[in-house]
XYZ file of C-alpha atoms in Angstrom:
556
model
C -31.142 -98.151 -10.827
C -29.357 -101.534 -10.060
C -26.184 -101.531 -9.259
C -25.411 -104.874 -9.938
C -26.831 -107.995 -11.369
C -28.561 -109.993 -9.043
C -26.852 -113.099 -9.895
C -23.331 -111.295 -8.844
C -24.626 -111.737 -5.062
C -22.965 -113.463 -2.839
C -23.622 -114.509 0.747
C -22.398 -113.314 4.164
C -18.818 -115.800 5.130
C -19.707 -117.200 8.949
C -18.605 -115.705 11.334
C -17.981 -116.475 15.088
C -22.102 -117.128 15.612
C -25.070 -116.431 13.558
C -24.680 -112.258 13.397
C -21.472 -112.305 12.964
C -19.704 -112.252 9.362
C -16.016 -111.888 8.570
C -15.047 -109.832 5.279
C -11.321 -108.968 4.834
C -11.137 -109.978 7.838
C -12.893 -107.735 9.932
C -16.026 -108.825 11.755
C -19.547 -107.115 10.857
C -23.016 -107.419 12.544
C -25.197 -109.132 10.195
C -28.324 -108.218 12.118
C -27.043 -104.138 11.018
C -26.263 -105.209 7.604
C -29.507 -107.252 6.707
C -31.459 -104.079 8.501
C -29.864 -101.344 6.038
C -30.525 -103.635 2.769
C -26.497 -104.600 2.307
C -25.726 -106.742 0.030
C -22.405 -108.819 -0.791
C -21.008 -109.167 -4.301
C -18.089 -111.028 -5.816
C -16.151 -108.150 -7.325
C -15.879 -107.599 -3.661
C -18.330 -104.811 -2.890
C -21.087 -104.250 -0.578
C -23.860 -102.014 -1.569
C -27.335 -101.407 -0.531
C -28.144 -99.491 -4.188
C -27.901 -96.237 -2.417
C -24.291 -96.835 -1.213
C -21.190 -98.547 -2.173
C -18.272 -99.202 -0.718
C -15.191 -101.475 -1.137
C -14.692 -104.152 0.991
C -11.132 -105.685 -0.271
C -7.773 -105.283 1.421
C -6.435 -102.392 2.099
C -9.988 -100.198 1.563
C -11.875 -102.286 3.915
C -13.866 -100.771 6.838
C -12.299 -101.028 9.916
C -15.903 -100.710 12.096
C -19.761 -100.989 11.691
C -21.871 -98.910 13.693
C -25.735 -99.930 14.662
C -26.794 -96.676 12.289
C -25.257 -98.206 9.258
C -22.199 -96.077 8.934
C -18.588 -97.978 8.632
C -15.103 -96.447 9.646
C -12.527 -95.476 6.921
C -15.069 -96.840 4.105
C -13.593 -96.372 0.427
C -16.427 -95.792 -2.224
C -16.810 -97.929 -5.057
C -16.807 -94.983 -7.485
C -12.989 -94.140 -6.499
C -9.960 -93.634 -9.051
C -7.531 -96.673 -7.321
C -6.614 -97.926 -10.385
C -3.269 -97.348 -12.468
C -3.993 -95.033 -15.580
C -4.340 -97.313 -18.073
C -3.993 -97.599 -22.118
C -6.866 -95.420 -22.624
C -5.341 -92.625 -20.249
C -1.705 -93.126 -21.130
C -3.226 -92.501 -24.925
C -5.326 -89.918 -24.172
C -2.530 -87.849 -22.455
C -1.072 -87.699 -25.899
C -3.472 -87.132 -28.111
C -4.894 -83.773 -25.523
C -1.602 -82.462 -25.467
C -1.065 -82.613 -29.392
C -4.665 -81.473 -29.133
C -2.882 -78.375 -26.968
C -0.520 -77.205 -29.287
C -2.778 -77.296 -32.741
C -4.800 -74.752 -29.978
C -1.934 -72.201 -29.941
C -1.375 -72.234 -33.715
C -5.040 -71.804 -34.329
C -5.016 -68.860 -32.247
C -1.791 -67.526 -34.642
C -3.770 -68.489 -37.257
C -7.047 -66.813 -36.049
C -5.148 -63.409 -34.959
C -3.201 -63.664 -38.782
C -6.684 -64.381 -41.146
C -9.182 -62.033 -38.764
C -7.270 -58.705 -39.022
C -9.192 -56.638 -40.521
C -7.135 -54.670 -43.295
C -9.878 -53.062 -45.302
C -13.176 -51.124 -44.182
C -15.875 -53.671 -43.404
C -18.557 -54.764 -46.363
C -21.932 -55.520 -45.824
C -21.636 -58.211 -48.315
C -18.700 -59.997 -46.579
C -18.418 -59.284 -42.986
C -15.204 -59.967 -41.397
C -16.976 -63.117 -38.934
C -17.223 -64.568 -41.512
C -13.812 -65.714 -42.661
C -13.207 -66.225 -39.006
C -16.027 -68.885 -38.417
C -13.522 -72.088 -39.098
C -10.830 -70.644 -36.660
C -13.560 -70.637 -34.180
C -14.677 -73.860 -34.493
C -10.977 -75.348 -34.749
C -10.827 -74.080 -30.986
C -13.919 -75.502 -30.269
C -13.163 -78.898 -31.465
C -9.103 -78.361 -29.408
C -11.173 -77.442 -26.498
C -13.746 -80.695 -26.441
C -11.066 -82.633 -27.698
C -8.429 -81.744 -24.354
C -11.450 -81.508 -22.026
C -12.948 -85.150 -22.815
C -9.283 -87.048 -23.028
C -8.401 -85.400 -19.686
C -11.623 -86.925 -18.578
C -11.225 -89.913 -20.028
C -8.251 -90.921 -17.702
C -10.327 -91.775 -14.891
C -12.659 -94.257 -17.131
C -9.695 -96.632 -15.770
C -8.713 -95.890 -12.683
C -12.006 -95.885 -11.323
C -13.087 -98.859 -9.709
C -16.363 -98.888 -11.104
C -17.140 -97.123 -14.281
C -19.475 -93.287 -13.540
C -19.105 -89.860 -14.538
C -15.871 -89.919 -16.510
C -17.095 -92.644 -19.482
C -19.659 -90.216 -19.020
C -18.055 -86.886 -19.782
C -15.455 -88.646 -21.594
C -17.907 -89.455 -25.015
C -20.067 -86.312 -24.405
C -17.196 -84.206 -25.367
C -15.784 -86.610 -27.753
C -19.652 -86.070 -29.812
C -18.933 -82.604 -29.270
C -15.772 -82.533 -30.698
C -17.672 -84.725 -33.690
C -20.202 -81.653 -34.367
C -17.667 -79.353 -34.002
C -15.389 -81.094 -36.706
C -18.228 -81.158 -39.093
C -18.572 -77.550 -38.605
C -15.039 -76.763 -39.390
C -15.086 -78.488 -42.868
C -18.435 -76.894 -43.405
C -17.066 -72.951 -42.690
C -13.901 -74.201 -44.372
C -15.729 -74.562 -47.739
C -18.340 -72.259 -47.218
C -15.777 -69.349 -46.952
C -13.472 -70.462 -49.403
C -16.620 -69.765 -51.825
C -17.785 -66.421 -50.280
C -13.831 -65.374 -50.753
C -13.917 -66.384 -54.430
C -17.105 -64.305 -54.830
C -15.393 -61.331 -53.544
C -12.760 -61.991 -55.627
C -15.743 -62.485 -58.660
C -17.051 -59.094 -57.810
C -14.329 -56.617 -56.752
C -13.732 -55.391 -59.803
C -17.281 -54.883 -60.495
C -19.711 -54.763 -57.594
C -22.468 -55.252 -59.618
C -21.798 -58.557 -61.973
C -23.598 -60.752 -59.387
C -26.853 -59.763 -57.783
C -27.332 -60.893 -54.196
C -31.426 -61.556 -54.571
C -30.721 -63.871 -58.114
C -31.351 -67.836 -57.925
C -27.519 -68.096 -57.043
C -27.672 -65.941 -54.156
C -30.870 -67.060 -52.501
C -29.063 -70.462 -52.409
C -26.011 -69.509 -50.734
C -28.299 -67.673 -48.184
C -30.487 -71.320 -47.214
C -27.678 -73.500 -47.596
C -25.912 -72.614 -44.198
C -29.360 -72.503 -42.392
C -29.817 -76.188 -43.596
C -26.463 -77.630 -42.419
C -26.680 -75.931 -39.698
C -30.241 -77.789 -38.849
C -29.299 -80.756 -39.768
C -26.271 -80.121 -37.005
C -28.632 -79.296 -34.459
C -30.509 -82.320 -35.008
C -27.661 -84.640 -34.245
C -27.057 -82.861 -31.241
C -30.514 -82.903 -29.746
C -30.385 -86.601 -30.799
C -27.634 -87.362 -28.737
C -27.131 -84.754 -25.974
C -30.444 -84.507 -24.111
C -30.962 -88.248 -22.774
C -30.276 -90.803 -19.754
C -26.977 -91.107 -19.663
C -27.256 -93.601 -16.694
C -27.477 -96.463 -18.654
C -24.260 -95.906 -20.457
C -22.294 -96.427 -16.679
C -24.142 -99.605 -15.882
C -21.287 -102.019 -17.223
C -19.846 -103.290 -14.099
C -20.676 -107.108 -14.806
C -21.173 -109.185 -18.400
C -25.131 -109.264 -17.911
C -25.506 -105.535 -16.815
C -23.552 -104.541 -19.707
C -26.135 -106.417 -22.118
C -29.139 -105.619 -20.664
C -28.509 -101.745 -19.992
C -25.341 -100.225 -22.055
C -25.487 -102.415 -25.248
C -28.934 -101.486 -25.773
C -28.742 -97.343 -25.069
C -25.841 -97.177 -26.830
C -27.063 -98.679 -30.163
C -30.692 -97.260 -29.985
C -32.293 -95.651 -32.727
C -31.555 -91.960 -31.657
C -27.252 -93.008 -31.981
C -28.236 -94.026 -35.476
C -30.659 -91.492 -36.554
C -27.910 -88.730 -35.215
C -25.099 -90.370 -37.787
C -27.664 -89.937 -40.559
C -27.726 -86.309 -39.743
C -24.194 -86.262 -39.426
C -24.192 -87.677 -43.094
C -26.610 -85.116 -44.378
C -24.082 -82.480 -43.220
C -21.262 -83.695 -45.111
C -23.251 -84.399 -48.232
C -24.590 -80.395 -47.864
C -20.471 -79.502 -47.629
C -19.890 -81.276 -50.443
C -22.953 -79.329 -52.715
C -21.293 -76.023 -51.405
C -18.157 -77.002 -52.576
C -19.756 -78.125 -56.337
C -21.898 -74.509 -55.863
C -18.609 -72.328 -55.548
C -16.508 -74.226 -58.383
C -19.669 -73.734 -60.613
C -20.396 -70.426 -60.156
C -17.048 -68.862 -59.124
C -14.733 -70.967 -61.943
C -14.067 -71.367 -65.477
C -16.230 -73.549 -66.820
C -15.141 -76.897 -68.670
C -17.429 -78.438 -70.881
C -18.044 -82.351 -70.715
C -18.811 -84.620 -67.651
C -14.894 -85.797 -67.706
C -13.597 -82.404 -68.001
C -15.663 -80.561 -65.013
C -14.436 -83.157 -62.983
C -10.811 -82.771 -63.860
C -11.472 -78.969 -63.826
C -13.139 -79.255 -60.775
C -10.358 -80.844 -58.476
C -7.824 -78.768 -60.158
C -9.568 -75.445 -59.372
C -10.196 -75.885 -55.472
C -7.799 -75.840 -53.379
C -5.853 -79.464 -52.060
C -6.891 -78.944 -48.772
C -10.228 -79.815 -49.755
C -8.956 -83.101 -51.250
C -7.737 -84.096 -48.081
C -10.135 -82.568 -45.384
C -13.703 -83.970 -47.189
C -12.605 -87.453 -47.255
C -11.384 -87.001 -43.182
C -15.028 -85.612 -42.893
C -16.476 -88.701 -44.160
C -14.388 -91.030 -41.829
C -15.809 -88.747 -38.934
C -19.494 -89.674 -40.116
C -18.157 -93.125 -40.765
C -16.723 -93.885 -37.071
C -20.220 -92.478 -35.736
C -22.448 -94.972 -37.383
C -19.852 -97.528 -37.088
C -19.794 -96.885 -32.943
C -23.881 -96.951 -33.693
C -23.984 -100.214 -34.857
C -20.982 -101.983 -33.563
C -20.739 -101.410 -29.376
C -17.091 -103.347 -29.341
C -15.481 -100.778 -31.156
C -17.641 -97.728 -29.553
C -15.883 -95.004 -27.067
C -19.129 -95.907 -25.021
C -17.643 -98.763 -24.177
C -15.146 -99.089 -21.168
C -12.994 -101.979 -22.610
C -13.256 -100.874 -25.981
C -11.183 -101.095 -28.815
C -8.661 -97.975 -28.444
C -6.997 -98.585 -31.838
C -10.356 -98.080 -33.581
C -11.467 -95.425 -30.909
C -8.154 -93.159 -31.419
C -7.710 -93.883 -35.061
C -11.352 -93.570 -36.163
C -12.247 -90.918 -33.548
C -10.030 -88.514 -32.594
C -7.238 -88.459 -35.902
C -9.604 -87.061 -38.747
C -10.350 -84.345 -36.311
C -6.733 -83.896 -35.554
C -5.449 -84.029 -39.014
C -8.009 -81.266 -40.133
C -7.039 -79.113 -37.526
C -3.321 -79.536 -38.986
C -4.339 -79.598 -42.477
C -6.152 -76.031 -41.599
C -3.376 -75.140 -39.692
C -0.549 -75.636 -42.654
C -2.991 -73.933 -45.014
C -3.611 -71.015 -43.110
C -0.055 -70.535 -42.634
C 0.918 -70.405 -45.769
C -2.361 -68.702 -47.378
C -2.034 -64.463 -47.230
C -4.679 -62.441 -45.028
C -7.763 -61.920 -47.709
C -7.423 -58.134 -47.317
C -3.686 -57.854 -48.109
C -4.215 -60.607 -51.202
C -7.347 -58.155 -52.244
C -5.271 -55.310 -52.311
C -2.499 -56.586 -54.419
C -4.936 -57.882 -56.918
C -5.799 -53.815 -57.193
C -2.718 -53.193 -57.420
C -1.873 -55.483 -59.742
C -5.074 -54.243 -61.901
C -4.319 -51.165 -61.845
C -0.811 -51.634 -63.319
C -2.594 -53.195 -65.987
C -4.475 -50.437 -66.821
C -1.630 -48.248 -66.303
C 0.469 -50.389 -68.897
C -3.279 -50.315 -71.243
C -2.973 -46.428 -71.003
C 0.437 -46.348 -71.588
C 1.248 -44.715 -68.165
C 4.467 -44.835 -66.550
C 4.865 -43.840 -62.783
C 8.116 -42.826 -61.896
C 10.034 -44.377 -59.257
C 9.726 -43.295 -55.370
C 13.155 -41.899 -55.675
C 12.421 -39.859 -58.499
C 10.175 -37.450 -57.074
C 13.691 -37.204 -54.016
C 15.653 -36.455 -57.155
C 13.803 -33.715 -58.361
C 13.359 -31.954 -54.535
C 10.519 -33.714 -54.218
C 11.444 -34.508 -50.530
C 7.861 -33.966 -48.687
C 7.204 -36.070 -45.723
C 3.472 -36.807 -46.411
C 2.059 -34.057 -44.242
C -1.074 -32.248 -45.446
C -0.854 -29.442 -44.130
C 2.715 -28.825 -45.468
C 1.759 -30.045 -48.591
C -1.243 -27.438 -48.822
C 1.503 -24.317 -47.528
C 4.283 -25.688 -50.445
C 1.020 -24.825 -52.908
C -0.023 -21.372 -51.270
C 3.727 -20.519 -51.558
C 3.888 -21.278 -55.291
C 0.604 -19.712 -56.107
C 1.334 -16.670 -53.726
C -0.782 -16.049 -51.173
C -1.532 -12.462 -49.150
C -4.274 -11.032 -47.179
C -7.857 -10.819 -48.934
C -8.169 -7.501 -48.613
C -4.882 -5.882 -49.814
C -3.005 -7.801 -52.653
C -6.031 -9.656 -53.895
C -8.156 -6.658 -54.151
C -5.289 -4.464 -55.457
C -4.885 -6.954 -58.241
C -8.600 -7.657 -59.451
C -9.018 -3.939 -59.366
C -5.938 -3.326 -61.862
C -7.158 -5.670 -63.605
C -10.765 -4.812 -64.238
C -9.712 -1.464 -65.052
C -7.163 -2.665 -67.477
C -10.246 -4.763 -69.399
C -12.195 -1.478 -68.852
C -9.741 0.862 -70.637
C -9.129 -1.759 -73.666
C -12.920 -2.375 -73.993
C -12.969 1.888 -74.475
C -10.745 1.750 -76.802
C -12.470 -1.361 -78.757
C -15.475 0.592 -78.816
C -13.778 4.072 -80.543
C -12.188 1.828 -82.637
C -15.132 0.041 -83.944
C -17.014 3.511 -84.758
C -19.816 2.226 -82.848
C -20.265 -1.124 -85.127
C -23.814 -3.336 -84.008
C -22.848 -6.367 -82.304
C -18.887 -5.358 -82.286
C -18.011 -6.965 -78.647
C -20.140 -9.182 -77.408
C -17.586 -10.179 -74.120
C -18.213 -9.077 -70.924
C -15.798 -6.435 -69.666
C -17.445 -5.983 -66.090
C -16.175 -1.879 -66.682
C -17.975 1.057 -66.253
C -17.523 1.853 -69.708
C -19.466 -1.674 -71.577
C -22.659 -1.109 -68.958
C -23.091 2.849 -69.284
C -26.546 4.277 -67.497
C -29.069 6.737 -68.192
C -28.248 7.996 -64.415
C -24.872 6.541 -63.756
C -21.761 8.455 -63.734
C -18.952 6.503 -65.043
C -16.038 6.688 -62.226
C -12.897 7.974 -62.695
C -9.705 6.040 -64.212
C -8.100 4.351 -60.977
C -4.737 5.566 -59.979
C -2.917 3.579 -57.748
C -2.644 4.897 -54.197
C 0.979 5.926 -53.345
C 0.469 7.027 -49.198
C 1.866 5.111 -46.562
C -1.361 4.889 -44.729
C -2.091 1.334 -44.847
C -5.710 1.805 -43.802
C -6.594 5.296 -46.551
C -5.291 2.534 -49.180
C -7.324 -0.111 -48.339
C -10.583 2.143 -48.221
C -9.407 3.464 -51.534
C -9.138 0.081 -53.330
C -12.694 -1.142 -51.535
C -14.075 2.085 -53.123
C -12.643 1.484 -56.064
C -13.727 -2.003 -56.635
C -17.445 -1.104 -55.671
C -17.762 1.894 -58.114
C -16.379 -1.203 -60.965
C -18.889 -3.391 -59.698
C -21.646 -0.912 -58.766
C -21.970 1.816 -61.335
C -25.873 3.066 -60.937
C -24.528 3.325 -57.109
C -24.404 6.520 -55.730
C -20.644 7.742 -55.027
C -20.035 8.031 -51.021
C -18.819 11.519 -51.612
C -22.147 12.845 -53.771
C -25.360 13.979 -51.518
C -28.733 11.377 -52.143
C -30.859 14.119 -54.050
C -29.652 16.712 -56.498
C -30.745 20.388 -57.313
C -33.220 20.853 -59.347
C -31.227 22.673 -62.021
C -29.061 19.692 -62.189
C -31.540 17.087 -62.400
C -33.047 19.591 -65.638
C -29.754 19.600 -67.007
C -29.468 15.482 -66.694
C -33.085 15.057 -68.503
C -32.079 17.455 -71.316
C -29.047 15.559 -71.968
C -31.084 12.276 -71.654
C -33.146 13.428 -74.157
C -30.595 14.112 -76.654
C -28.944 11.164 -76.157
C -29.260 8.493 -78.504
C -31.626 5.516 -78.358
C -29.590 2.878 -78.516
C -28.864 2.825 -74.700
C -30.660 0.599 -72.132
C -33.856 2.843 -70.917
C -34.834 1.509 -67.230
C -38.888 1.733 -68.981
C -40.654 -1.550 -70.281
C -41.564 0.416 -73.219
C -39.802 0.426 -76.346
C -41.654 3.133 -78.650
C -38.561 3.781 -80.627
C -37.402 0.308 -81.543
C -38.700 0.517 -85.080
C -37.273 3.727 -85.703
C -34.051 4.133 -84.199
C -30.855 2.065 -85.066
C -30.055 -1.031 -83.546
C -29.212 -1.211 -80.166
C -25.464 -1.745 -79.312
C -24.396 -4.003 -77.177
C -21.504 -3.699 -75.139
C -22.189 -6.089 -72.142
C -23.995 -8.933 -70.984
C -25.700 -6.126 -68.217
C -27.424 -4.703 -71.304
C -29.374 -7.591 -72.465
């Protein structure tokens, strides 16, 4: 790669004989120079295309040694130079660059809280997308102006125009991307809105949702294009501006090639895919207005003013690329270049939609929180619909209402009021008073009703409503009076099982029985009348004998 033009050479001065040369008035062996492929130019550098050093006052080389190496040499590609405009500029803009970085981060810590238990529908990356991208546009932004100071001070131009309009076209991608989250989210947050009172009002696999799902994937192509369009390539050309004639025959050209151009068309396609997002959420997510004039009106009026301001900056971004395409005066490429149209046209619209971003996000509420007033707020409504009043936080204080949100001393407060007590004493005590109580008054239902079909048909769970052919009906329960806490308990138990149990056989009463009591038991069986339960299948008498009482629901 040439260094310089050829017709920038320049020959040797004369020196004291015919190997000798004076430059800055040192004296250098021709013989060493010609033999190492050194050549003189008028910018006053000597260079062999491999090296380069200066050769003006105070950087020249003080000695030349027969290998080809000088004394205290100065390389061409050395910042000597004053910062100039372009640095002095650039210092600015990185540091206002800085600070939109530290509210960003406010803004990022303030919106991505996560308030709410996470959906699968709207996962909380998502609203956090365009506060990532704002730092990576701050971050190319400060990294490529910082760079950019050396494009001056360098003697000859290298790496730093270099680095300096990689980032800037990364800070260009990442701008894009901003105003593309920006509006995508701000549409995904309206759905949620859309659906939170009813999950199921929009389907996720219907015409409208299948489109929301392929419209990121394109942008997001189309974004990758124009960075594998402009990233991966020889960059080389770009330095070679160190005369008129190198700069046409090797930066002009690379810098207005197809691939520059073909990259701003992608950029354009981006911006024209944010803008069909935008028209998607107002559509769907909106009240609809009908007439061309109307939707339009409607349209602006329903999404947010941000938008008016931020899509327009977007569209200066894409503007300045294909300009800087076409037009290599006013390109950052360029090492002279125009720094009012460089600054103005390509670093403000991504500084002013950082800000605008900025000033929205501070004054918009976290999405959770605003959700969760809008339920509130709901469910006042329905409240007021219902015609229910809450009281007033202090008047549940006023009434001794005083608890201090524990559970577990809200659960005692309720075992206190109900009355609690061990399972086996109080509670057992009471349901056996009380099935004997329902026992006695179904007795005394039954000799009232002279033995009436069908006169009680409610379950008693006594002794007395579920009477059997071998049962013996226990006795009436007293209550125990003792003071052994342990011959009252087994009392009660016993009690409560011969309720319960009936056909059981009492614990005091041997398994078998005589013989002249089990006679006496079937002779009273058989006088007894039909209409109790027999333990047979067989009913011989059922067309004979009355109908069959029923005192229980044990007897059907």
């Amino acid at each position: 790669m040439p260094i310089f033009d050829a017709r920038d050479m320049i020959a040797f001065p004369n020196g004291d004989n015919t190997t000798d040369t004076v430059i800055g008035g040192i004296h250098f062996n021709t013989t060493v120079l010609d033999f190492f492929n050194f050549t003189l130019y008028d910018n006053g550098t000597l260079s062999n295309d491999s090296r380069c050093i200066l050769t003006f006052e105070p950087y020249t080389p003080h000695l030349l040694f027969p290998n080809g190496s000088f004394v205290n040499n100065t390389s061409c590609y050395s910042a000597i130079n004053p910062i100039g405009s372009r640095g002095i500029v650039g210092i600015i803009v990185a540091c206002l660059f800085g600070l939109s970085l530290i509210t960003v981060l406010v803004n990022l810590t303030k919106h991505g809280r996560r308030h709410l238990p996470a959906e699968k529908r709207f996962y909380p990356i998502g609203r956090r997308w365009q506060w990532y991208w704002a730092i990576f546009v701050c971050a190319a932004a400060i990294i490529g102006l910082f760079t950019g100071i050396d494009v001056d001070r360098f003697y000859l131009p290298e790496l730093p125009l270099v680095l300096n309009v990689f980032f800037w076209f990364l800070m260009q991608m990442g701008t894009m991307a901003l105003v593309w989250e920006a509006v995508r989210h701000w549409g995904s947050w309206m759905e949620r809105q859309y659906i939170d009172p009813n999950p199921f009002v929009l389907q996720q696999t219907d015409k409208r949702g299948m489109f929301e799902f392929w419209l990121p994937l394109f942008f997001y192509l189309w974004l990758w294009l124009n960075f594998f369009l402009i990233v991966p390539r020889n960059w080389g050309n770009i330095e070679l501006q160190r005369s008129p004639e190198q700069t046409l025959e090797f930066a002009i050209p690379t810098a207005t090639d197809n691939r520059f151009k073909a990259a701003a068309f992608c950029l354009l396609i981006c911006w024209l895919t944010t803008a069909v997002s935008l028209w998607h959420s107002i559509r769907h997510y909106e009240a609809r207005n009908r007439g061309f004039f109307n939707r339009m009106v409607g349209g602006l009026g329903y999404m947010p003013f941000r938008f008016a301001l931020i899509m327009p900056l977007g569209l200066s971004v894409v503007a300045y690329q294909a300009l800087s395409a076409w037009k290599f005066d006013y390109s950052p490429l360029k090492v002279g270049t125009n720094l009012v149209a460089m600054y103005i046209g390509g670093y403000l619209p991504s500084f002013l939609i950082i800000v605008i971003q900025v000033v929205s996000g501070f004054l918009r509420q976290n999405e959770d929180l605003n959700l969760i007033r809008q339920r509130r707020m709901r469910g006042q409504e329905l409240d007021q619909e219902l015609g229910i009043a809450k009281k007033p936080a202090w008047w549940r204080r006023a009434n001794g209402d005083v608890s201090t949100g524990n559970m577990r001393d809200v659960i005692m407060r309720n075992v206190r009021e109900v009355g609690g007590g061990r399972a086996t004493h109080a509670n057992i005590e009471a349901a056996a008073e009380t099935r004997a109580r329902e026992a006695n008054d179904a007795a005394n239902a039954t000799n009232a009703n002279g033995g009436i079909e069908m006169s009680e048909l409610g379950r008693t769970n006594s002794a007395a409503s579920s009477v059997r052919t071998t049962g013996s009906r226990p006795p009436a329960y007293t209550r125990y009076g003792g003071k052994s806490e342990a011959r009252r308990t087994e009392h009660a138990v016993q009690t409560v099982a011969g309720l319960l149990f009936p056909n059981a056989t009492p614990p005091n009463q041997p398994a078998t029985q005589p013989a002249t009591q089990r006679g006496r038991d079937t002779a009273m069986s058989e006088d007894r009348p039909t209409n109790d339960r027999s333990q047979s299948t067989a009913s011989g008498t059922s067309m004979t004998a009355p109908p069959m009482q029923i005192r229980s629901m044990l007897d059907v």
